[in-house]
Short mmCIF file of C-alpha atoms in Angstrom, two decimals:
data_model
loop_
_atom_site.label_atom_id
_atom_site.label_comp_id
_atom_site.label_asym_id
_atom_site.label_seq_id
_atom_site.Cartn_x
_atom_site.Cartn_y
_atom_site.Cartn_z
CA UNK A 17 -71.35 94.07 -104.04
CA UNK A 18 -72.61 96.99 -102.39
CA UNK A 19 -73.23 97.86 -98.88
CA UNK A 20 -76.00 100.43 -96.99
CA UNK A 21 -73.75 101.16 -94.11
CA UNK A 22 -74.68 103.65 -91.25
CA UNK A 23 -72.68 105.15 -88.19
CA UNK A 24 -72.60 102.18 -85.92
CA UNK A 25 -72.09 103.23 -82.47
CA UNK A 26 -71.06 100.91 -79.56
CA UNK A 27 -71.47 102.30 -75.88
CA UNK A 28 -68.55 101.44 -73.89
CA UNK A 29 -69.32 98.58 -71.02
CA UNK A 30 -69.24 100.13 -67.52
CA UNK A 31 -67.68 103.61 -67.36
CA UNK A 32 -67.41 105.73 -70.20
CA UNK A 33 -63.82 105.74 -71.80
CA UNK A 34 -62.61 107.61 -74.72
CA UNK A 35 -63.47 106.41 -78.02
CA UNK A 36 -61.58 105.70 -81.07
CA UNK A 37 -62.61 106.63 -84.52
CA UNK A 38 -61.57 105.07 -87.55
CA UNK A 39 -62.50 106.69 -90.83
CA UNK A 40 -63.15 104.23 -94.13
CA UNK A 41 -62.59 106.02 -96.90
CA UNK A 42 -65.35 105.60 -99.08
CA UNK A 43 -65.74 105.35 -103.00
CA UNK A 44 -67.19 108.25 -104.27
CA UNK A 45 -71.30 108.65 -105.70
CA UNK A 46 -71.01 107.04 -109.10
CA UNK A 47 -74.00 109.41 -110.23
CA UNK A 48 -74.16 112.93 -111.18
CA UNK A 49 -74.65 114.52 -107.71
CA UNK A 50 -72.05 116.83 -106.71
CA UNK A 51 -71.80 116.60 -103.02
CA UNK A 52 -69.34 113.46 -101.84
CA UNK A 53 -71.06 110.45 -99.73
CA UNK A 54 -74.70 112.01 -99.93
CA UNK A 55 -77.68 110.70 -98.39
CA UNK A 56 -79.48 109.91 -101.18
CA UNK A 57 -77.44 107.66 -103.34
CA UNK A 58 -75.07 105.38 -101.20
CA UNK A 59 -71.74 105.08 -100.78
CA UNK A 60 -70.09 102.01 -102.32
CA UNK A 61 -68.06 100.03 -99.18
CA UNK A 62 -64.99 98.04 -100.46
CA UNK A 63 -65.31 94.47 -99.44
CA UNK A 64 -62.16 94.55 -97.83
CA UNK A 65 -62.40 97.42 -95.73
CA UNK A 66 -65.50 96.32 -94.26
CA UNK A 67 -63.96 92.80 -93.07
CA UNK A 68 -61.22 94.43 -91.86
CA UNK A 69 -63.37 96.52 -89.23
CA UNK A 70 -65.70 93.55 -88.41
CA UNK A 71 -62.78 91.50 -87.70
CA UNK A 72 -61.66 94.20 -85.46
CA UNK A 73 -64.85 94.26 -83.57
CA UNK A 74 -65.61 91.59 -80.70
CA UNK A 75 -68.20 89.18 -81.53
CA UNK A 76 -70.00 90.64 -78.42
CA UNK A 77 -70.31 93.96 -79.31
CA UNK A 78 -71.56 92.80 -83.07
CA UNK A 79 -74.62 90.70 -81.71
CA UNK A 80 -75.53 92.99 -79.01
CA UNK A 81 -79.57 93.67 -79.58
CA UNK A 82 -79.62 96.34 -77.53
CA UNK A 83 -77.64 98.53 -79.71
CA UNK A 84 -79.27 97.83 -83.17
CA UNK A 85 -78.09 100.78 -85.76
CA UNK A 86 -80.83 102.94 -87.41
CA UNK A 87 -81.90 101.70 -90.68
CA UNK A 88 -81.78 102.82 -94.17
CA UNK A 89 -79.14 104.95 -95.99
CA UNK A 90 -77.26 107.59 -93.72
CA UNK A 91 -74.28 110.09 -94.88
CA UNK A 92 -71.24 109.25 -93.49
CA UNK A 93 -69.50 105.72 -92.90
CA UNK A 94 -67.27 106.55 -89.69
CA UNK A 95 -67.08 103.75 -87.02
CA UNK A 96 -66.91 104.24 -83.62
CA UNK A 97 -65.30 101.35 -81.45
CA UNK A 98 -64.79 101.90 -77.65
CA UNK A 99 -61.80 101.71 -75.88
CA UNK A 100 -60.90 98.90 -74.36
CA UNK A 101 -63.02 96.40 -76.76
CA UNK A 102 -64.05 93.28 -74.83
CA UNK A 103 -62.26 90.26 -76.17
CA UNK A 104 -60.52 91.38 -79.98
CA UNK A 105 -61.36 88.50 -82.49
CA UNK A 106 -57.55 87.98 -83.22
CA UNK A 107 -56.82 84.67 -85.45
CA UNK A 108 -54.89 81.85 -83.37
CA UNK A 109 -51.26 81.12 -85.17
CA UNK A 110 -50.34 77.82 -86.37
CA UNK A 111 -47.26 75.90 -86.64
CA UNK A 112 -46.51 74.33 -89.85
CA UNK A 113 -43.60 71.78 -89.71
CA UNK A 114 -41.93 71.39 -93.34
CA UNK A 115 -40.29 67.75 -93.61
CA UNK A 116 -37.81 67.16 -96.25
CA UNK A 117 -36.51 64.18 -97.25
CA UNK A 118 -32.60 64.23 -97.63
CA UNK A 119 -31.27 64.58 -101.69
CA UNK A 120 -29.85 62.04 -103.27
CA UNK A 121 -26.95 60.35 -101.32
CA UNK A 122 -24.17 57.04 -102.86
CA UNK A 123 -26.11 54.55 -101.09
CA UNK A 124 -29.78 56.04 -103.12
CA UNK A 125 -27.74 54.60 -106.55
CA UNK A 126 -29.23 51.20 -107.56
CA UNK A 127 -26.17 50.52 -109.53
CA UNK A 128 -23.38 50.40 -106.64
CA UNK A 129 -23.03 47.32 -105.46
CA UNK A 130 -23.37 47.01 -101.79
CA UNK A 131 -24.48 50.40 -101.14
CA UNK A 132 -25.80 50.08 -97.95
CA UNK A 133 -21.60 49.21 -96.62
CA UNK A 134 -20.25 52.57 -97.28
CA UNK A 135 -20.54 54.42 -93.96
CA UNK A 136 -22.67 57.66 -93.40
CA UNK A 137 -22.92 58.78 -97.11
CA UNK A 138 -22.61 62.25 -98.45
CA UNK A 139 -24.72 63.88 -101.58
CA UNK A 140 -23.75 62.86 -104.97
CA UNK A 141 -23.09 65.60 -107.77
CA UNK A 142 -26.61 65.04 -108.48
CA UNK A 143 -27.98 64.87 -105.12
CA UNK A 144 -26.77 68.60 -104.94
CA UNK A 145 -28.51 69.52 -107.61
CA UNK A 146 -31.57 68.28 -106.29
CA UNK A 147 -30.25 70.65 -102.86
CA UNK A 148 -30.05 73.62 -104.64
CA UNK A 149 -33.43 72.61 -106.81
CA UNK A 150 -35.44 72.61 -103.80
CA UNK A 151 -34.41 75.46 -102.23
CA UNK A 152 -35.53 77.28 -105.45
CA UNK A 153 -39.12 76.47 -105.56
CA UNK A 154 -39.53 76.17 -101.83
CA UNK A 155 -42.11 78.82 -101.33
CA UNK A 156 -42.14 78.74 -97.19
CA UNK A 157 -38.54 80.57 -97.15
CA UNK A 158 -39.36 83.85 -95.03
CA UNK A 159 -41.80 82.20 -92.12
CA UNK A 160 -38.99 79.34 -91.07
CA UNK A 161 -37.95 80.11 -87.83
CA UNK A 162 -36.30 77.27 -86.92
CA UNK A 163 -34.32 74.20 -88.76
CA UNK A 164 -33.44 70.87 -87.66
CA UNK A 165 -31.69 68.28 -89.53
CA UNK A 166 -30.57 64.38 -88.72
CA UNK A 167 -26.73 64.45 -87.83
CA UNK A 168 -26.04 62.25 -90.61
CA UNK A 169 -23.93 63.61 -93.56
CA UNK A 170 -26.47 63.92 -96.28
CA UNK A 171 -29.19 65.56 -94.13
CA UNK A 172 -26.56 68.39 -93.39
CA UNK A 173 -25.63 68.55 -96.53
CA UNK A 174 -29.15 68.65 -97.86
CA UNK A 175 -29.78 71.38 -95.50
CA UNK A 176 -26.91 73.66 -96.22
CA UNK A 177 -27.19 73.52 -99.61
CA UNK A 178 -30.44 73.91 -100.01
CA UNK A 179 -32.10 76.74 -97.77
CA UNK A 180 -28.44 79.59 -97.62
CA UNK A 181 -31.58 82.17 -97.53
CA UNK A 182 -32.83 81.57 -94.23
CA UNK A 183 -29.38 81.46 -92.62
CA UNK A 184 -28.52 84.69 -93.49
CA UNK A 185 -31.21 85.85 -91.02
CA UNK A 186 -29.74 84.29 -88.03
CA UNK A 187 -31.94 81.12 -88.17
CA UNK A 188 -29.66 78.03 -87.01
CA UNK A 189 -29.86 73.95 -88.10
CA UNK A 190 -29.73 72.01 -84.93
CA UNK A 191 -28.41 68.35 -85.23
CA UNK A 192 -31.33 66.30 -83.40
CA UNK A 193 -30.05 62.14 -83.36
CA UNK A 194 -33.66 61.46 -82.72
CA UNK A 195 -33.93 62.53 -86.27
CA UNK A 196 -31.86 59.51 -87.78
CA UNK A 197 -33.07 56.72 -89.72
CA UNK A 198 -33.49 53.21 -88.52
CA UNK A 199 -31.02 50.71 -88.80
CA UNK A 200 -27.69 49.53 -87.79
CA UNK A 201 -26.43 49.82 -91.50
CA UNK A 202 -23.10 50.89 -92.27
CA UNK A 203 -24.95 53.90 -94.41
CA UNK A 204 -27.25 55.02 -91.38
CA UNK A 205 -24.07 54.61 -89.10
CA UNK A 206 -23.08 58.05 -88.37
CA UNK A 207 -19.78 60.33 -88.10
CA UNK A 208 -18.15 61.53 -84.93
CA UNK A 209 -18.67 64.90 -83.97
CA UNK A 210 -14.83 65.45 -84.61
CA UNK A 211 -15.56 64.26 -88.51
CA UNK A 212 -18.28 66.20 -88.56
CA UNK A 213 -16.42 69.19 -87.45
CA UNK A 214 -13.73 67.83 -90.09
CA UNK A 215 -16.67 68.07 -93.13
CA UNK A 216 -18.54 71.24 -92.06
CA UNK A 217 -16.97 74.53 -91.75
CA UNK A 218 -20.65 75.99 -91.14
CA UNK A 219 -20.12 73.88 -87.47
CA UNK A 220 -16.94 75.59 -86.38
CA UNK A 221 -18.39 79.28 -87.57
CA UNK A 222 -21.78 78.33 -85.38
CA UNK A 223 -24.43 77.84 -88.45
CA UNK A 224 -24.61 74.21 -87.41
CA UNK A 225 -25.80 73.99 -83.72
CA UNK A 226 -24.41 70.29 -82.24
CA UNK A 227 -25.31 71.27 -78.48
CA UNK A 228 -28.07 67.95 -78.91
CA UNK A 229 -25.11 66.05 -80.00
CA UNK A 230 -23.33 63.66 -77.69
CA UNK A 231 -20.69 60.81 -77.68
CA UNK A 232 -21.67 57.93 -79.02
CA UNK A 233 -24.42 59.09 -80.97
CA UNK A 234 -23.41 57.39 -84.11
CA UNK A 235 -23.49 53.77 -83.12
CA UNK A 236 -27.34 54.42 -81.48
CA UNK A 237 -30.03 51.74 -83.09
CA UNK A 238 -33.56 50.68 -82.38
CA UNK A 239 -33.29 46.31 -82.57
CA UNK A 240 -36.84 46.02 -82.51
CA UNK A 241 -39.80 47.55 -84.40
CA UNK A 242 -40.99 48.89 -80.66
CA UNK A 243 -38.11 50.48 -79.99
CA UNK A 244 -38.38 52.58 -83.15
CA UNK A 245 -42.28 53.32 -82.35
CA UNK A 246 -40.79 54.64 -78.94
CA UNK A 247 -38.65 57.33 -80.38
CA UNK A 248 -41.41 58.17 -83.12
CA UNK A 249 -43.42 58.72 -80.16
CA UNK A 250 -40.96 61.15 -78.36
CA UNK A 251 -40.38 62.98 -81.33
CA UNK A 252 -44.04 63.38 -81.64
CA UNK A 253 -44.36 64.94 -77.90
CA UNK A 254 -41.13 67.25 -78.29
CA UNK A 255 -42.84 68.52 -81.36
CA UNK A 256 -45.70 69.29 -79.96
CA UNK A 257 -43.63 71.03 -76.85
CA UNK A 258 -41.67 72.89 -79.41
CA UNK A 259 -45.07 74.30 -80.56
CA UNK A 260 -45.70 76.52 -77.66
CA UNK A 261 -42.04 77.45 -77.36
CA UNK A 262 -41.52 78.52 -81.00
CA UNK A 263 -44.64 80.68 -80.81
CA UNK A 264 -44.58 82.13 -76.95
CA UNK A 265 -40.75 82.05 -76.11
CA UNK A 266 -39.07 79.62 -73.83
CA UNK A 267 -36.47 76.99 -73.53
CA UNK A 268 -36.66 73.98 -75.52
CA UNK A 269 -34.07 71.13 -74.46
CA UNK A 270 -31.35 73.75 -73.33
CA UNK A 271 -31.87 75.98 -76.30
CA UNK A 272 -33.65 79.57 -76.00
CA UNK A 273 -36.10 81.11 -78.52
CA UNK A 274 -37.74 84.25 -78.34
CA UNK A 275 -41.35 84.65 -79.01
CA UNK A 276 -43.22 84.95 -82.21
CA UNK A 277 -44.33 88.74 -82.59
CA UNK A 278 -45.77 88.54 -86.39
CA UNK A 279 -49.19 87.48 -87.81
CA UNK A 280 -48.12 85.25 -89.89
CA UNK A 281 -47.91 81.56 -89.16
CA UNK A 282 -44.32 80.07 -87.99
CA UNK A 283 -42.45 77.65 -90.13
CA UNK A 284 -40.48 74.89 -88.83
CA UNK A 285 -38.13 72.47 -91.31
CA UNK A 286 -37.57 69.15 -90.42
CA UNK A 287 -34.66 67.05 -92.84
CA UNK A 288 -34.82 63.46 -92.40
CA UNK A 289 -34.78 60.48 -93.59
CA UNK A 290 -37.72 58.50 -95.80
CA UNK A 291 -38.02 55.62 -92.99
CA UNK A 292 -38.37 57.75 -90.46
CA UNK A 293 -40.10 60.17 -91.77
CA UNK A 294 -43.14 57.37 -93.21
CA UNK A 295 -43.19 55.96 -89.30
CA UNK A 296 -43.80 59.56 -88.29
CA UNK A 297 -46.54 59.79 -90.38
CA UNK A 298 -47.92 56.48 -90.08
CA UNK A 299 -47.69 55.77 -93.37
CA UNK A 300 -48.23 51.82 -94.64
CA UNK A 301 -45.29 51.87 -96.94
CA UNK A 302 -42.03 55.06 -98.10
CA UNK A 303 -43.22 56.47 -100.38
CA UNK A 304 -41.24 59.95 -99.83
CA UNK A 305 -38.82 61.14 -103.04
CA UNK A 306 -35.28 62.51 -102.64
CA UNK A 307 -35.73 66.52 -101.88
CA UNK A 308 -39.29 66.49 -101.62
CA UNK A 309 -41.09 68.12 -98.72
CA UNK A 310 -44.31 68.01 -97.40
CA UNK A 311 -46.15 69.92 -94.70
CA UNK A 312 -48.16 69.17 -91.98
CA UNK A 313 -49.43 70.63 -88.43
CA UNK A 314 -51.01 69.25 -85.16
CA UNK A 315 -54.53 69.28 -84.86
CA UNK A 316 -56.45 71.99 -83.96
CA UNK A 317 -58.81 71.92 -80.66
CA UNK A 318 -61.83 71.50 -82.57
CA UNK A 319 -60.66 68.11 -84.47
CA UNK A 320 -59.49 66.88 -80.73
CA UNK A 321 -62.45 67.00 -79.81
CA UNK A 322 -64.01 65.06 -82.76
CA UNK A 323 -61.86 62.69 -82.23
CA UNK A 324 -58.40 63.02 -83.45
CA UNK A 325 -55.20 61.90 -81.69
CA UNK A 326 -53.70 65.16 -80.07
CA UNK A 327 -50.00 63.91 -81.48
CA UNK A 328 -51.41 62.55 -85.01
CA UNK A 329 -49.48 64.75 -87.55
CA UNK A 330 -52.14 65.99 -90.28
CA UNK A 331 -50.82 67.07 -93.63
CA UNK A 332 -52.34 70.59 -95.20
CA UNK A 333 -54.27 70.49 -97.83
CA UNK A 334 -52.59 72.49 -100.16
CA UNK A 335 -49.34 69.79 -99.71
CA UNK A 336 -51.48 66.99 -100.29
CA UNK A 337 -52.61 68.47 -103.39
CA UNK A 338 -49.10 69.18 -104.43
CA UNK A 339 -47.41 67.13 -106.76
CA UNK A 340 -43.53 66.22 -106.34
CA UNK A 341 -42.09 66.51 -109.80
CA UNK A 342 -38.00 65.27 -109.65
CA UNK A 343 -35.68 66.99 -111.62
CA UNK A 344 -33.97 65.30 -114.34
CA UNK A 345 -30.94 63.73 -113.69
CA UNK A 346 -27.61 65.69 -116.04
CA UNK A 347 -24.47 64.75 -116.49
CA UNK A 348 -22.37 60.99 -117.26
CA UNK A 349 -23.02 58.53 -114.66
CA UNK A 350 -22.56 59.08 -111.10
CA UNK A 351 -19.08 56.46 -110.23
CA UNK A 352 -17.87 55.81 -106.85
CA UNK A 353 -14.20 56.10 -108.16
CA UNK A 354 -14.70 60.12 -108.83
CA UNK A 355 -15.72 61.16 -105.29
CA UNK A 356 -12.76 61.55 -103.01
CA UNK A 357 -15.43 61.91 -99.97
CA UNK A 358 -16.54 57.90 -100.57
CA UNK A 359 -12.64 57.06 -101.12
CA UNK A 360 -12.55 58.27 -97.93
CA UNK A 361 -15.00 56.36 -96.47
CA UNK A 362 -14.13 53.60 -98.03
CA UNK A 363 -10.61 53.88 -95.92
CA UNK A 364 -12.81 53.80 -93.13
CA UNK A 365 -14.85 50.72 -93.54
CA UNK A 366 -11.59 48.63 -94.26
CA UNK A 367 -9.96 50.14 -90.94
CA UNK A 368 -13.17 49.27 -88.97
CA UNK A 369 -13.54 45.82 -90.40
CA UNK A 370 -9.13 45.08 -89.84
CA UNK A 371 -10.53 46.18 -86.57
CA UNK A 372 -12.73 43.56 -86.16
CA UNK A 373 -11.26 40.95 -87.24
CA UNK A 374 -8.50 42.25 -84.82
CA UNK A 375 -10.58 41.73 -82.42
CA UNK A 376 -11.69 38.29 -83.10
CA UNK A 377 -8.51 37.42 -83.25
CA UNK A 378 -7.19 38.25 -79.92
CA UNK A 379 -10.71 36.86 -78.74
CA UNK A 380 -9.27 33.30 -80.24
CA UNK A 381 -5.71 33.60 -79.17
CA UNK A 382 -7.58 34.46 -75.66
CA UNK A 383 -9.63 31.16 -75.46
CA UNK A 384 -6.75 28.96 -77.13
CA UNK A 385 -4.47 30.48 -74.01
CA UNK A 386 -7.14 30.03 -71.43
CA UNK A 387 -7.50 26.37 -72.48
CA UNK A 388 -3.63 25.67 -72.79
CA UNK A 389 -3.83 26.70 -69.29
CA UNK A 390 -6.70 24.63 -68.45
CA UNK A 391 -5.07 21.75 -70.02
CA UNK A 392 -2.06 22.66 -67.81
CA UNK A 393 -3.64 22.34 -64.82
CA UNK A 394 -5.46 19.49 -65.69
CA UNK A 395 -2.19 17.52 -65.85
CA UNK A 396 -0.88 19.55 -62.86
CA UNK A 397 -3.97 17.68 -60.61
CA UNK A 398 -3.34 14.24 -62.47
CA UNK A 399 0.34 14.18 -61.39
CA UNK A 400 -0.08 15.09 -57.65
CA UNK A 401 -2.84 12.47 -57.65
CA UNK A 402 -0.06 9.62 -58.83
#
């Protein structure tokens, strides 16, 4: 396509200021004539040049009637812009959040037989596959500035396995509990921050930021269905806090980040869990695969105002039109007897349940004594009366 551009020439608002040029190279007169840029045939404009300077231009200066270039072909395609502009048409950055759902973990296996018992389970052999799978086609890798992950074992494993890339650049995964999935389950019951310590070297050499972390974390469920909506709900609104921190600079419950100085637009990543993550997005039923992500951002001002919630998470286009394709699953059969990890926990579920039944026993020995003395007085008060 071919433009007819001429010297457009924008008088400075209010006193004069110096002016600065910028100079599009033109393509050169396809016809015979020997002189460059001549009047008479007219200088092709590339496309992208010209949207570059128009984008550069306020929107006030552009629509001004009063300063209405000359028509018809003129030599010469310079472009004078005053200095300062009034108002820059600059595009607003976004803040794309990246949620993962964890890879496969023991309890994901159909096969094991009461899954859900073995306490905060780790990836199995194929589950890190699935890690390192994702992190391969992954194509957000250079705009994440920040990582969170739930604090259980899987989710940090997912994490670490999958995305080494964007560590090496400084970028930390912060252990948010608000992240964890629903249920008082032995496999949604997490490890203490000692164990996790224990599991993760990338915690003691400060890769793994646990400063949201607290005592007691582990044992922390929601009994009721409104009690899970309520910490949806303040995830939702810390999101959208994080937001103007990630982009502007700030502190964001006690951590610092500094501002956002590119043009592109900032990537978060989010690992959690498929329940949580399908109340988070309202979703009717899970419907989220192991190592599959999916991307979404906040609406914009303009859909506020037609009507959308301000904290309703709306997924992009181009991830909706994504399709998740698993990888195959290699290898013999995935057996609980081959991971030392589960043996371990295993050792753990029998110590917590001798524990328990520890406990109920003292609790009877403690009601058989209080009623032996109860009896005893009893009889005490019968004798004195005869």
């Amino acid at each position: 396509m071919s433009f007819n551009v001429a010297p457009l020439t924008i008088p400075p608002k209010g006193a004069a200021a110096p002016a600065v040029v910028m100079d599009v190279s033109p393509g050169k007169c396809t016809n015979t004539c020997p002189k460059e840029n001549c009047a008479i045939h007219a200088a092709k404009v590339d496309n992208k040049e010209f949207a570059d300077i128009m984008g550069r231009l306020s929107l006030s200066d552009v629509t001004n009637n009063n300063n209405k270039p000359r028509s018809g072909p003129l030599p010469g395609l310079g472009v004078t812009i005053p200095r300062p502009m009034s108002g820059p048409f600059i595009r607003k950055l976004k803040v794309k959040y990246h949620f993962v759902r964890h890879a496969q973990a023991v309890h994901n296996i159909r096969t094991i037989k009461d899954k859900t018992s073995f306490r905060d389970t780790d990836l199995t052999p194929h589950g890190r596959e699935q890690a390192r799978a994702l992190g391969l086609y992954f194509p957000f890798l250079d705009s994440i500035k920040a990582v969170f992950a739930s604090p259980l074992r899987r989710c940090v494993s997912t994490a670490l396995i999958a995305f080494p890339s964007i560590y090496e650049r400084g970028v930390k995964v912060t252990l948010w509990e608000d992240l964890r999935e629903f249920g008082h389950a032995q496999c949604n019951t997490g490890s203490t921050l000692h164990k996790l310590r224990e599991n993760f070297r990338e915690i003691r050499t400060g890769v793994v930021n646990t400063e949201l972390l607290y005592g007691g974390w582990e044992f922390l469920h929601e009994p009721t269905p409104e009690d899970r909506m309520e910490r949806v709900e303040k995830v939702r609104r810390e999101l959208k806090e994080f937001e103007h921190v990630i982009l502007n600079g700030g502190t964001w419950k006690g951590i610092t980040f500094m501002p956002h100085y590119g043009e592109e637009d900032v990537g978060v990543l989010i690992v959690s869990h498929g329940g949580f993550l399908t109340k988070l997005m309202n979703y009717p039923k899970q419907n989220w695969s192991n190592a599959e992500y999916r991307t979404f951002k906040f609406p914009s001002d303009e859909k506020i105002d037609a009507g959308c919630q301000p904290l309703h998470l709306l997924q992009t286009k181009a991830s909706y039109a994504k399709e998740h394709v698993p990888i195959p699953e290699t290898g013999p059969p995935f057996h609980i007897e081959i991971d030392n990890t589960t043996q371990e926990r295993l050792l753990e579920i029998q110590e917590y349940k001798d524990h328990i039944e520890n406990c109920d026993r003292k609790a009877r020995e403690g009601e058989a004594r209080a009623f032996a003395a109860f009896m005893k007085n009893v009889g005490a008060n019968e004798d004195s009366r005869d």
